[in-house]
PDB file of C-alpha atoms in Angstrom:
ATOM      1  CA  UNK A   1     -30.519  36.443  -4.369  1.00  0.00           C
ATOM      2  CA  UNK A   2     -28.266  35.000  -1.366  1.00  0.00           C
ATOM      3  CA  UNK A   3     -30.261  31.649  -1.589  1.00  0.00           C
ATOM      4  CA  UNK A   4     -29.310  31.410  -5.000  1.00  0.00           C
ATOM      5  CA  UNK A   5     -25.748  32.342  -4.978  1.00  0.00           C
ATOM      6  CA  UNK A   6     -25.610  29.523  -1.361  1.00  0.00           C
ATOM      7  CA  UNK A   7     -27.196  26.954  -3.911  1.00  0.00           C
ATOM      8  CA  UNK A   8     -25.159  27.821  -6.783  1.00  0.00           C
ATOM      9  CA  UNK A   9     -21.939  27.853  -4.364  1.00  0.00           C
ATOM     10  CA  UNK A  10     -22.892  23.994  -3.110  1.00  0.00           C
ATOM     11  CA  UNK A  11     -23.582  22.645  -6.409  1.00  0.00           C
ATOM     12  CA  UNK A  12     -20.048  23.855  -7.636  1.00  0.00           C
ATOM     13  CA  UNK A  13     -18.756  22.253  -4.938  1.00  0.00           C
ATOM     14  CA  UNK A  14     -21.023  19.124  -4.380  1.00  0.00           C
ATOM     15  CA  UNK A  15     -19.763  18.476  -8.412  1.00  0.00           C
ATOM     16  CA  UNK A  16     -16.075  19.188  -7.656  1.00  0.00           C
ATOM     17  CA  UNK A  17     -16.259  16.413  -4.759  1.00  0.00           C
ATOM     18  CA  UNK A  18     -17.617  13.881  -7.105  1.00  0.00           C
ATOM     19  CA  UNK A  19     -15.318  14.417  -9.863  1.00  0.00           C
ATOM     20  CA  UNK A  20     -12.667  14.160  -7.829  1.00  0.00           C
ATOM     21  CA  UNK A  21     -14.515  11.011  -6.056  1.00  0.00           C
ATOM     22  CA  UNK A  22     -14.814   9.709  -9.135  1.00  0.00           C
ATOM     23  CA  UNK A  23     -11.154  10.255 -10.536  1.00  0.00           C
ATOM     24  CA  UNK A  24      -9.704   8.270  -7.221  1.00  0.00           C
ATOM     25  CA  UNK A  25     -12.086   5.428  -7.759  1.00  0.00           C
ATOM     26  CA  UNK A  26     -10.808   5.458 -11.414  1.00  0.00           C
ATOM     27  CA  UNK A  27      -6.978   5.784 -10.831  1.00  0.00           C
ATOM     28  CA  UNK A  28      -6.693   3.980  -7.479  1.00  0.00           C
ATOM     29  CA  UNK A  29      -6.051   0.994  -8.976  1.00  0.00           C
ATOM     30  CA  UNK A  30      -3.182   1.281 -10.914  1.00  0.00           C
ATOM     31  CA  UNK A  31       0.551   1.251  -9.244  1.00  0.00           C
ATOM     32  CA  UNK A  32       2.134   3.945 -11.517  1.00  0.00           C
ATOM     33  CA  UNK A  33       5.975   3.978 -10.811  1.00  0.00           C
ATOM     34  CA  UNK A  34       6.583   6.963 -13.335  1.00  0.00           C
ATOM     35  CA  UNK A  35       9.963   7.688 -11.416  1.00  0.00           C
ATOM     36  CA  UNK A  36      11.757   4.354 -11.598  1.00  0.00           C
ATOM     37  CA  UNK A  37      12.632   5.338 -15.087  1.00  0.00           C
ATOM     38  CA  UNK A  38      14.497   8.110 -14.424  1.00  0.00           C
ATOM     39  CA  UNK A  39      16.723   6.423 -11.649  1.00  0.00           C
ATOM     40  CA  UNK A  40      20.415   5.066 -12.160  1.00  0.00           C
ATOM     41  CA  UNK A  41      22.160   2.512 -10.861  1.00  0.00           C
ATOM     42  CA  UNK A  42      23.233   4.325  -7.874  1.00  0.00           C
ATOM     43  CA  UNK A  43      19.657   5.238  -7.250  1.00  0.00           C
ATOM     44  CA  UNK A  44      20.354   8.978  -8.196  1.00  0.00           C
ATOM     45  CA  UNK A  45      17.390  11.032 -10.536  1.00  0.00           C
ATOM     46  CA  UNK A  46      19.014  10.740 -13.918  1.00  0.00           C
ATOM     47  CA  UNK A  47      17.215  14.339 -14.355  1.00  0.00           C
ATOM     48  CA  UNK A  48      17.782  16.277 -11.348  1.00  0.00           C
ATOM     49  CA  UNK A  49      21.103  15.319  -9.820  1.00  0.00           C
ATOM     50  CA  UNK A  50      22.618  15.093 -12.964  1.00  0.00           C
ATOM     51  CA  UNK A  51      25.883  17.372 -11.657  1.00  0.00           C
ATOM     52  CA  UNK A  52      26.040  14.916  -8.797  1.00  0.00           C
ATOM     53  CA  UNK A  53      25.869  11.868 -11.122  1.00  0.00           C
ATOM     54  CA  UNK A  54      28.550  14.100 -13.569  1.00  0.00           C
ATOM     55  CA  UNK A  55      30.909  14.095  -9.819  1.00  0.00           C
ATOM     56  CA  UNK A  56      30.413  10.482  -9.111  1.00  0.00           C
ATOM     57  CA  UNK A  57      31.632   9.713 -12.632  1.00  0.00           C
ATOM     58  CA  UNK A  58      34.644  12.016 -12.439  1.00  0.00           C
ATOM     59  CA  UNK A  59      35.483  10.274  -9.000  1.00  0.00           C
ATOM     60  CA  UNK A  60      35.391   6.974 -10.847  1.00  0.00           C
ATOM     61  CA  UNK A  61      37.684   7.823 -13.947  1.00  0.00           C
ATOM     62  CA  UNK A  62      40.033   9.673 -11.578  1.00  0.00           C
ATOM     63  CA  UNK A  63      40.511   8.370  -8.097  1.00  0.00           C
ATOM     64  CA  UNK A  64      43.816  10.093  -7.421  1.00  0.00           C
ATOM     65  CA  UNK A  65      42.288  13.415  -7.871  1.00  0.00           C
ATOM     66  CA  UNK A  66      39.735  14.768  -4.919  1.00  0.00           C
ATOM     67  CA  UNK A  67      37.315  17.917  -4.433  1.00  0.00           C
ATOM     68  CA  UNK A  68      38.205  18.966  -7.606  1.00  0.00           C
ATOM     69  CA  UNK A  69      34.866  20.653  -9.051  1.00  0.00           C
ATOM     70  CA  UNK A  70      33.052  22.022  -5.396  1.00  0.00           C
ATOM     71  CA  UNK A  71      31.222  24.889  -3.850  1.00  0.00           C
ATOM     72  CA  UNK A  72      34.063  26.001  -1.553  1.00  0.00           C
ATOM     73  CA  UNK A  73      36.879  25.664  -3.972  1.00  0.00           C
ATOM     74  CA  UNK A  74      35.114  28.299  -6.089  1.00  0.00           C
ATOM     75  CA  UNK A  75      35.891  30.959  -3.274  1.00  0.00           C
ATOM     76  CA  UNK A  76      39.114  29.613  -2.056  1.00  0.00           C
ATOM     77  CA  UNK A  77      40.647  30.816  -5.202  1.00  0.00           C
ATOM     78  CA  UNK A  78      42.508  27.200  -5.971  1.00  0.00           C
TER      79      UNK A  78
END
């Protein structure tokens, strides 16, 4: 029973490897930029920094005003 359960163990994983083998031989190839789509201008992820994109914008429209909409002004109480 062991011997079979060892050979059943390194054919799982002898198939694994070559799958896997045979995916990066497939896929190496191509230069996907899937996240140049998603940048700005600025450089900024269009997804994930979208509040920081949301403050650079502000600080465009309104120059004048400063630190308006910021981690530390929610506790100071302003």
């Amino acid at each position: 029973m062991p011997n079979f359960l060892t050979t059943f163990l390194l054919l799982v994983i002898s198939l694994t490897i070559i799958i896997v083998g045979i995916g990066e031989f497939v896929c190496h190839g191509q230069d996907v930029d899937m996240d140049s789509q998603y940048l700005d201008e600025d450089g900024d992820h269009i997804y994930y920094d979208r509040s920081l994109i949301e403050k650079k914008l502000f600080r465009r429209r309104f120059p004048h005003i400063t630190d308006i909409r910021s981690f530390s002004r929610l506790f100071r109480g302003e």
